[in-house]
Coordinates of N, CA and C in Angstrom, one line a residue:
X503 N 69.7 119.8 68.7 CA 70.8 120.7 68.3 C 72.1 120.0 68.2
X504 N 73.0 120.0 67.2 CA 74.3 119.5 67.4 C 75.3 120.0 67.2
X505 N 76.3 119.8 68.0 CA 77.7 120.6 68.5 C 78.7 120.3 67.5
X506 N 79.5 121.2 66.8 CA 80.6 120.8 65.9 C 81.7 121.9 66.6
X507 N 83.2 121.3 66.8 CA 84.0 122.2 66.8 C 85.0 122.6 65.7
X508 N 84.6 124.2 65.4 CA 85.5 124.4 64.3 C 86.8 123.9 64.0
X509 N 87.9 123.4 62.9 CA 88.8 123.4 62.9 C 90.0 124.1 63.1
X510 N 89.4 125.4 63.1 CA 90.2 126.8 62.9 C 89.7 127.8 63.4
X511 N 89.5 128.0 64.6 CA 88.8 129.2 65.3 C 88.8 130.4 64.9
X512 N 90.1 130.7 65.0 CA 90.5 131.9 64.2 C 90.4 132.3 63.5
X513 N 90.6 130.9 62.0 CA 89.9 132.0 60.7 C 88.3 131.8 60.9
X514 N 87.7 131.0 61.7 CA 86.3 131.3 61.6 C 85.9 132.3 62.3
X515 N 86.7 132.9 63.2 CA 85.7 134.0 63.8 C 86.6 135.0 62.8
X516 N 87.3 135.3 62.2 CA 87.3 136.3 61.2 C 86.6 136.4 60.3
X517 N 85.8 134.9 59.4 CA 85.2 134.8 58.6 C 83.7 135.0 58.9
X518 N 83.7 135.2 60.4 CA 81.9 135.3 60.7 C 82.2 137.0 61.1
X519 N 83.1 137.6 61.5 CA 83.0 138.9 62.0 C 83.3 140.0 61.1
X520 N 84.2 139.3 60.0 CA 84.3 140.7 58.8 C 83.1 140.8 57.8
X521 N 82.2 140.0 57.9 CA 81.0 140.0 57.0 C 80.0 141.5 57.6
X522 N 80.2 142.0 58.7 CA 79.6 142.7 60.0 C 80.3 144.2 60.0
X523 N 81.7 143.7 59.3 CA 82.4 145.6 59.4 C 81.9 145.7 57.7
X524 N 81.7 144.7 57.1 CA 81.9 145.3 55.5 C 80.7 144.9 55.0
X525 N 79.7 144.4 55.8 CA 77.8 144.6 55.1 C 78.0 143.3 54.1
X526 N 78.3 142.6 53.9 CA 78.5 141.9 52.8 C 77.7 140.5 52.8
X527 N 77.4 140.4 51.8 CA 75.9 138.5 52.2 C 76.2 137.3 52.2
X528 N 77.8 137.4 52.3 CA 78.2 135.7 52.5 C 79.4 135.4 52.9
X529 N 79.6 134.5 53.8 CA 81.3 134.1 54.1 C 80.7 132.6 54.0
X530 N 82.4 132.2 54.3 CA 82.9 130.9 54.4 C 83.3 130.3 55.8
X531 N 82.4 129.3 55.6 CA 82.5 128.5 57.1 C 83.3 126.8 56.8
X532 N 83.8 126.7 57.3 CA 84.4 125.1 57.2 C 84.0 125.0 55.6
X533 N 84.3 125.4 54.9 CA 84.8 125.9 53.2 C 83.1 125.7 52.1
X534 N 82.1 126.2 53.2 CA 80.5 126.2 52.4 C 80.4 127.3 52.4
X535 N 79.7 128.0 51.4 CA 79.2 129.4 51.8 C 78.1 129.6 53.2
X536 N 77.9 130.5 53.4 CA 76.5 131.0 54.6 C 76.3 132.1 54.8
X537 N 75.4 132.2 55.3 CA 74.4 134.1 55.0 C 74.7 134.2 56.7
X538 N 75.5 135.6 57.1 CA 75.5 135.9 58.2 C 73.6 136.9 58.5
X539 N 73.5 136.4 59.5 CA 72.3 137.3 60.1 C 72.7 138.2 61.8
X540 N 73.4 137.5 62.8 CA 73.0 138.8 63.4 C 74.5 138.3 64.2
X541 N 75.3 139.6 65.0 CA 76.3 138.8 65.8 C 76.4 139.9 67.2
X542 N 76.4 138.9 68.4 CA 76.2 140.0 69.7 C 76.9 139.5 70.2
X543 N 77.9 139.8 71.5 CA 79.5 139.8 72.2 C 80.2 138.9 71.5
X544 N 79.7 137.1 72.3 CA 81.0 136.3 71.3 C 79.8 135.4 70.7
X545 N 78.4 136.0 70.6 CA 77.8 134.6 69.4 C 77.8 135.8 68.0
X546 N 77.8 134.5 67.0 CA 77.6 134.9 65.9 C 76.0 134.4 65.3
X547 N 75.1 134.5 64.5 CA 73.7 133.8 64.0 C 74.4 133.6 62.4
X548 N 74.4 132.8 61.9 CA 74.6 132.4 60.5 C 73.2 131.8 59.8
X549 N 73.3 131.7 58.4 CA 72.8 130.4 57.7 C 73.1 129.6 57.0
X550 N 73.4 128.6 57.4 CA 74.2 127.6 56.8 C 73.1 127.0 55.2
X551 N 73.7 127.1 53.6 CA 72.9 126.5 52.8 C 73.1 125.2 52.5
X552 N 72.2 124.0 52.6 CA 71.8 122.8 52.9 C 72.1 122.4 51.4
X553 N 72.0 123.1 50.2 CA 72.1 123.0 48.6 C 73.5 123.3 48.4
X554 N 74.5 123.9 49.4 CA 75.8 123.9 49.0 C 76.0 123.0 49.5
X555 N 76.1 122.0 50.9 CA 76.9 121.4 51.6 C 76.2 119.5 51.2
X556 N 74.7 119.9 50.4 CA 74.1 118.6 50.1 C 73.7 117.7 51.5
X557 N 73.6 118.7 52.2 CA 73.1 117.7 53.8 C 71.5 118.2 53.9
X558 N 70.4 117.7 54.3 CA 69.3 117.6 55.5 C 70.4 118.5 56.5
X559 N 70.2 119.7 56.9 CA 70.4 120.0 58.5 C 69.4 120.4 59.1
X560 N 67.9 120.6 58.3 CA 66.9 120.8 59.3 C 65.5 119.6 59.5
X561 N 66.3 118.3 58.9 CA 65.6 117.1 59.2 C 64.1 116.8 58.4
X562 N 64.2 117.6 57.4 CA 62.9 117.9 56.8 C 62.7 116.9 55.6
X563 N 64.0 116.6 55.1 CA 63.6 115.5 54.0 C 64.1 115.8 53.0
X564 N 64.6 117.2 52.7 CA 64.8 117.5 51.3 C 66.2 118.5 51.8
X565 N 66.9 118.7 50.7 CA 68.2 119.5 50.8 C 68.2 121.0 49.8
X566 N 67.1 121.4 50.6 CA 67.0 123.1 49.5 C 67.1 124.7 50.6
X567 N 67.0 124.2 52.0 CA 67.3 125.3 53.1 C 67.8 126.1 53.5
X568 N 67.9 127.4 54.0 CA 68.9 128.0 54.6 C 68.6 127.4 55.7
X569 N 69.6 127.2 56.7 CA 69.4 126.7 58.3 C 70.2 127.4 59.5
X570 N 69.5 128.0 60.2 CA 70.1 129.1 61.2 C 71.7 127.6 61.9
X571 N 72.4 128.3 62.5 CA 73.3 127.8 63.0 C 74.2 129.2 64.1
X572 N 74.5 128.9 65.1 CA 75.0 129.8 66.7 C 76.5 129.3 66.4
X573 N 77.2 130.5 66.1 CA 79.3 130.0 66.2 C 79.3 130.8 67.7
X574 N 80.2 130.3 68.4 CA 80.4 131.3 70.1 C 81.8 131.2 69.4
X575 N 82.5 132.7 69.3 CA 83.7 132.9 69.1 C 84.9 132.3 70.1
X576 N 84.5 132.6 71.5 CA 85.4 132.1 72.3 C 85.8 131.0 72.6
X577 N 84.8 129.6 71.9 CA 85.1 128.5 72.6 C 85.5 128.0 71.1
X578 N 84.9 128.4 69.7 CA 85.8 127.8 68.5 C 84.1 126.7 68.4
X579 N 82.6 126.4 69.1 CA 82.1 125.6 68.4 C 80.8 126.2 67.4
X580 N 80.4 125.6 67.3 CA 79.4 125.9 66.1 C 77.8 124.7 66.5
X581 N 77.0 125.5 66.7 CA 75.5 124.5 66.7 C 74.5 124.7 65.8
X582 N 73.7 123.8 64.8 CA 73.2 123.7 64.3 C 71.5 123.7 65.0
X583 N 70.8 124.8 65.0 CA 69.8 125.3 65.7 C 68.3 124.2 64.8
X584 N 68.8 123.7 63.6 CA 68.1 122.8 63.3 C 66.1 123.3 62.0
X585 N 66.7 124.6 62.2 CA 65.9 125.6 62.1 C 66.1 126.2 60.9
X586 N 65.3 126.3 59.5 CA 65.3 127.1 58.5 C 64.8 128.4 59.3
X587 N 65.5 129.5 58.5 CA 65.1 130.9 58.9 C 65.1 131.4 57.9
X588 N 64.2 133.1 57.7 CA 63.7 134.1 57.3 C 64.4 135.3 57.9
X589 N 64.6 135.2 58.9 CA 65.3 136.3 59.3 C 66.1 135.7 61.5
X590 N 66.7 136.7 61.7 CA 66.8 136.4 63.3 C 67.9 137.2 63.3
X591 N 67.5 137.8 65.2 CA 68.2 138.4 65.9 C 68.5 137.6 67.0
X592 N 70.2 138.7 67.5 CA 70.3 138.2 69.3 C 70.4 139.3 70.3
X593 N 69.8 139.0 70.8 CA 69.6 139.8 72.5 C 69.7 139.2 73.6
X594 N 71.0 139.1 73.5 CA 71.8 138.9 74.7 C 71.8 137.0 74.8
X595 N 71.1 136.5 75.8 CA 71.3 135.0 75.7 C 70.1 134.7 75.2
X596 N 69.1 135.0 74.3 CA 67.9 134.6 73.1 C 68.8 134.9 71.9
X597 N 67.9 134.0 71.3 CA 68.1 134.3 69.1 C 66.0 134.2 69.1
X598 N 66.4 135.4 68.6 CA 64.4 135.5 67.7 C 64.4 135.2 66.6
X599 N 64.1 134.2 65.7 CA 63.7 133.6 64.9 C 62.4 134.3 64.2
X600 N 62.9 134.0 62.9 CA 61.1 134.0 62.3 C 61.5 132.4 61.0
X601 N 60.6 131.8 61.5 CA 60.6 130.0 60.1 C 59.3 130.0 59.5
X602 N 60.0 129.7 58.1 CA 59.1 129.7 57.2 C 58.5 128.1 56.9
X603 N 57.4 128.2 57.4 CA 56.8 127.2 57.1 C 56.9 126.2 56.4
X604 N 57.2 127.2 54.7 CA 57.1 126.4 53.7 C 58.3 125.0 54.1
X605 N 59.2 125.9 54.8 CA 61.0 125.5 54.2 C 61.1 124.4 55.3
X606 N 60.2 124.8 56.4 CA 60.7 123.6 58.1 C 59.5 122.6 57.5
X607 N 59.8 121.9 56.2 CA 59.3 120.3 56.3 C 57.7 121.0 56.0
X608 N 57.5 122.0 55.4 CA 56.1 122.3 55.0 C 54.5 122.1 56.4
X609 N 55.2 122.1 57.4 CA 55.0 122.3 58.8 C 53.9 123.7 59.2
X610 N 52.9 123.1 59.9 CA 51.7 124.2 59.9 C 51.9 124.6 61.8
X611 N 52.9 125.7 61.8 CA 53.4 126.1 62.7 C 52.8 127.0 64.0
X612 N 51.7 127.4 63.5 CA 50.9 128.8 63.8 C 49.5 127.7 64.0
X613 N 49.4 126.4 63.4 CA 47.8 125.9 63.5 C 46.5 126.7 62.7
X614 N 47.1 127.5 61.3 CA 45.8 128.0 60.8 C 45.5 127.4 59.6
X615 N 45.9 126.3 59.6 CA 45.3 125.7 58.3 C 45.9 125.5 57.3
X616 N 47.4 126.4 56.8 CA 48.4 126.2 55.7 C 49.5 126.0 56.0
X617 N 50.5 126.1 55.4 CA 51.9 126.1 55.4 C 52.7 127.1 54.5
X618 N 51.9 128.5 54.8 CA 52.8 129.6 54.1 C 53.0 130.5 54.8
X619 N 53.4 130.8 55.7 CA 53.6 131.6 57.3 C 55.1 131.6 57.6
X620 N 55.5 132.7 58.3 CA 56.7 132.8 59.3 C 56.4 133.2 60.3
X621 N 56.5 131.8 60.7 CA 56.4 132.1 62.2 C 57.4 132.1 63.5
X622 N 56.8 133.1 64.3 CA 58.2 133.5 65.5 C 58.5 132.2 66.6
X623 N 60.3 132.2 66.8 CA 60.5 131.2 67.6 C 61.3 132.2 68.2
X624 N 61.7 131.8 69.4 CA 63.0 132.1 70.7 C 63.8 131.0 70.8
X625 N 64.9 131.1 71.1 CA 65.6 130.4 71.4 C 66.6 130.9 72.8
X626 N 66.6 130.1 73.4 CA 67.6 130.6 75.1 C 68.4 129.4 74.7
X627 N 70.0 130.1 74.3 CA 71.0 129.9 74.4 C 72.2 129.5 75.7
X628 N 71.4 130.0 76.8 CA 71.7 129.0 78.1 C 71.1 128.4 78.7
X629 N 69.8 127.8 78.4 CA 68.9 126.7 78.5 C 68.9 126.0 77.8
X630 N 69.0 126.0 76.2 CA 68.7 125.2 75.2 C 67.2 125.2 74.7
X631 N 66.4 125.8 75.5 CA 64.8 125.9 75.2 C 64.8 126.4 73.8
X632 N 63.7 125.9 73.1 CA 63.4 126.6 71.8 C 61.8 126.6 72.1
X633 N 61.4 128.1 71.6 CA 60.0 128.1 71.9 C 59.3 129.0 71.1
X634 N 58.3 128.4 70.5 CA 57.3 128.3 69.1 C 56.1 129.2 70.0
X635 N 56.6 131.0 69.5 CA 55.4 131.6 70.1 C 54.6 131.5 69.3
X636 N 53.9 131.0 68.0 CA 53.3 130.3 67.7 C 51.9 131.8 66.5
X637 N 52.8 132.4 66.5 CA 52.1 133.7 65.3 C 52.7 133.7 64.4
X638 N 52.5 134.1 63.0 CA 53.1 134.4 61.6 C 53.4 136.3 62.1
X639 N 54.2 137.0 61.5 CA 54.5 138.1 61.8 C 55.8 138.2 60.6
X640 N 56.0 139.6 60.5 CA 56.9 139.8 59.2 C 57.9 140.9 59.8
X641 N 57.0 141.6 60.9 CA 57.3 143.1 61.6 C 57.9 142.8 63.0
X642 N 59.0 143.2 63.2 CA 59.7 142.8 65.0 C 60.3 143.7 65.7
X643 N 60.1 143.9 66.9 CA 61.3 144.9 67.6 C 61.3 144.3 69.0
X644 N 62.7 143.8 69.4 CA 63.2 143.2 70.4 C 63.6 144.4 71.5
X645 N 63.3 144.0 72.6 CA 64.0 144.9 73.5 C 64.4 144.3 74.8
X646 N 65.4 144.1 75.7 CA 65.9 143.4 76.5 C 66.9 144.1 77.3
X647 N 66.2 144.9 78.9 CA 67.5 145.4 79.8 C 67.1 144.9 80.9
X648 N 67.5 145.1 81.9 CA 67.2 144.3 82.9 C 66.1 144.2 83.9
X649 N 65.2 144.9 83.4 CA 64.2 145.0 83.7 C 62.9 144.7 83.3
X650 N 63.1 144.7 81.5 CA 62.3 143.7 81.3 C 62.7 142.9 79.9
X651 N 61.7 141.9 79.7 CA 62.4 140.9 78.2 C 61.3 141.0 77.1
X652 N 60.8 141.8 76.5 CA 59.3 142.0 75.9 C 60.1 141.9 74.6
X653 N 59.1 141.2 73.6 CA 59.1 141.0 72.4 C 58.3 141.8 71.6
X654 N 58.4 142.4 70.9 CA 57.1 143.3 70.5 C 57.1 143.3 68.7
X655 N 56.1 143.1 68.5 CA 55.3 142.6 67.1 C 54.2 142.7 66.3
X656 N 54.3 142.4 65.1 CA 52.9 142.9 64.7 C 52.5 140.9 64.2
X657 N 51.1 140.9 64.2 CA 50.5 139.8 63.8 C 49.5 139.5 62.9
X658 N 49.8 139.3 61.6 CA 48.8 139.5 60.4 C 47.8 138.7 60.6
X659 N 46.4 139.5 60.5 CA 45.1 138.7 61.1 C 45.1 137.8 59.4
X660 N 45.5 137.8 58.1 CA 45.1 137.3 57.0 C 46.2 136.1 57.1
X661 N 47.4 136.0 58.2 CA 48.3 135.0 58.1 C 47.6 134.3 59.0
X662 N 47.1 133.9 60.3 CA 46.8 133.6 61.5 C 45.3 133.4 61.5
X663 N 45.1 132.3 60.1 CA 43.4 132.1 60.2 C 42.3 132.7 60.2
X664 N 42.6 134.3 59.6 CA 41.8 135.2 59.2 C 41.1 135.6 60.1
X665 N 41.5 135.7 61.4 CA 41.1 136.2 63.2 C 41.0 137.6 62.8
X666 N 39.8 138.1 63.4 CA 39.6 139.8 63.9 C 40.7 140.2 65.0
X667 N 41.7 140.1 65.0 CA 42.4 140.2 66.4 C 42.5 141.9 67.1
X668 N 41.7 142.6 66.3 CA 41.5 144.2 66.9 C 40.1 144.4 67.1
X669 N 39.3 143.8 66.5 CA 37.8 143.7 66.7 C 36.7 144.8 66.2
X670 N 38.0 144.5 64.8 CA 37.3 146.1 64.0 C 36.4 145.9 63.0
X671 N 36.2 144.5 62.6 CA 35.4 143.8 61.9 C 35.8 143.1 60.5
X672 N 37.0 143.3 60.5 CA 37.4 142.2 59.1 C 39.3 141.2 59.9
X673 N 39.7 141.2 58.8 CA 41.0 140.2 58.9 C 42.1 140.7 58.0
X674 N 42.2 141.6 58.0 CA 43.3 142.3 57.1 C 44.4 143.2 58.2
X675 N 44.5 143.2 59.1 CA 45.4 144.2 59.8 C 46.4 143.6 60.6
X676 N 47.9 144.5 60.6 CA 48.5 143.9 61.4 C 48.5 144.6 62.7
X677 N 48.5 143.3 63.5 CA 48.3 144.0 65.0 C 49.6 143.2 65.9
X678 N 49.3 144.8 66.8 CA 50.8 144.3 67.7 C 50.4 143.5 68.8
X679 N 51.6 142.9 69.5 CA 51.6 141.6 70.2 C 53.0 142.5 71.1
X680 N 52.6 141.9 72.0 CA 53.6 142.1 73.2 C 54.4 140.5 73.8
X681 N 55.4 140.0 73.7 CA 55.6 138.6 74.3 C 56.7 138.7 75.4
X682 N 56.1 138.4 76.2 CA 56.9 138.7 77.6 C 58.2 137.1 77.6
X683 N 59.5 137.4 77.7 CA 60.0 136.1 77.1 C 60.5 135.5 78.3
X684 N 60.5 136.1 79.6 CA 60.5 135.8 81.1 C 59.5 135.1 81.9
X685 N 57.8 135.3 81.0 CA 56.8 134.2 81.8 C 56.0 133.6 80.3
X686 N 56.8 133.7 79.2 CA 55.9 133.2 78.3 C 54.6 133.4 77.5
X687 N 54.4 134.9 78.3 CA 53.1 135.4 78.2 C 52.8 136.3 77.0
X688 N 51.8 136.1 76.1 CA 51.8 136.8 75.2 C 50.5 137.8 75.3
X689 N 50.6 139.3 74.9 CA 49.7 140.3 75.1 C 49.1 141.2 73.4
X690 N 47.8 140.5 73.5 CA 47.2 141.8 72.3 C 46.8 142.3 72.3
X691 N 47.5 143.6 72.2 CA 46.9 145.1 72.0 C 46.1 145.5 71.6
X692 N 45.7 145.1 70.7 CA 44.0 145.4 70.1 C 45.2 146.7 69.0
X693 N 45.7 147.0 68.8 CA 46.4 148.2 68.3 C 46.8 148.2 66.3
X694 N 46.7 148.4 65.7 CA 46.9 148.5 64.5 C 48.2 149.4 64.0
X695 N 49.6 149.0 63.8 CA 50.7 149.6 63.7 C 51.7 148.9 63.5
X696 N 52.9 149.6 63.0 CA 53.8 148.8 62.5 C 54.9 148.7 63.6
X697 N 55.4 147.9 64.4 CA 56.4 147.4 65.7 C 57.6 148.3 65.1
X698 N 58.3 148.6 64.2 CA 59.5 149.6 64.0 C 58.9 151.2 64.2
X699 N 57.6 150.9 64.4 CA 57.2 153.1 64.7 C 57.1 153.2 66.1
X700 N 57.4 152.2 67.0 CA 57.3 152.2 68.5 C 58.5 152.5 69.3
X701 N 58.5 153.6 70.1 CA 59.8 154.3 70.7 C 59.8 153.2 72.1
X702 N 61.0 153.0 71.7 CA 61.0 151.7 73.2 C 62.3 152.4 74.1
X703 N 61.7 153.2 74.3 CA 62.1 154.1 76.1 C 62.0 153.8 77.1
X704 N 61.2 152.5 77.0 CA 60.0 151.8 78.5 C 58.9 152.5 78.9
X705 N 58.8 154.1 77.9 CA 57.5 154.3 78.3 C 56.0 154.2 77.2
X706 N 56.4 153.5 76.1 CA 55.6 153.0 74.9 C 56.3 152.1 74.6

């Protein structure tokens, strides 16, 4: 991961925070475009594009990327998470990731055999840990209070090596996954449903 300090704090945390009141798909960061994705108290999630700035920032060889990148408003720096993304959230001190295969260096992330997958990462933001839960998934709902840190997901048995993962007898279904982000632990439901129809009350 590498640390840059903005030159201008100020206009950059205006330039990462008014993209968020007015919905809009691009601001300017130290004068490149970037696709804002998610912003919670003082982080912001960006994507920095590798075809505007003509840099490698996710070490892969080629300069065609979007690449996730963390601004913390308060302190004015900026880290380069090193990471092509598809999408990502924050919840509180994690960013959830989803990287597309193709884009992180054509990289067989998930272990099923190709490199056409998104697959889910975490990142802890006050550890520096990055961690490859290691499924392709399209579908997500995060939930984080202090009681518990569950990730919850669906997991395409036709992305993930064509696995029965419900045991219904083919490879076509997406099935939910529970990932506990406090012991690492990942749970299959056996369940067939989409992770945004689940009422997260803490009692489903």
């Amino acid at each position: 991961m590498h640390t840059v300090k903005a030159d201008s704090p100020r206009r950059l945390r205006f330039e990462i925070l008014e993209p968020r009141r007015l919905l809009t798909a691009e601001l300017t960061h130290f004068g490149q475009m970037a696709i804002p994705q998610a912003i919670e108290g003082e982080w912001a999630a960006f994507l920095m594009l590798e075809a505007v700035r003509r840099v490698d920032l996710n070490g892969d060889g080629d300069t065609s990327d979007p690449v996730l990148h963390l601004h913390n408003t308060t302190t004015g720096t900026t880290s380069n998470l090193s990471l092509s993304s598809s999408g990502a959230e924050l919840h509180g001190s994690r960013v959830v990731i989803l990287v597309p295969e193709a884009l992180q260096g054509g990289t067989d992330l998930n272990n099923d055999g190709d490199t056409s997958d998104r697959v889910l990462h975490i990142y802890d933001i006050e550890t520096g840990k990055l961690t490859n839960v290691g499924f392709a998934t399209s579908d997500l709902v995060s939930e984080v209070t202090t009681t518990k840190d569950l990730l919850i997901f669906t997991v395409s048995e036709a992305n993930n090596g064509g696995i029965d993962l419900n045991g219904d007898g083919d490879a076509i279904d997406s099935v939910l996954h529970v990932y506990d982000m406090a012991t690492g632990a990942t749970t299959n439901m056996g369940l067939v449903a989409s992770a945004r129809e689940l009422d997260l009350d803490g009692s489903r």
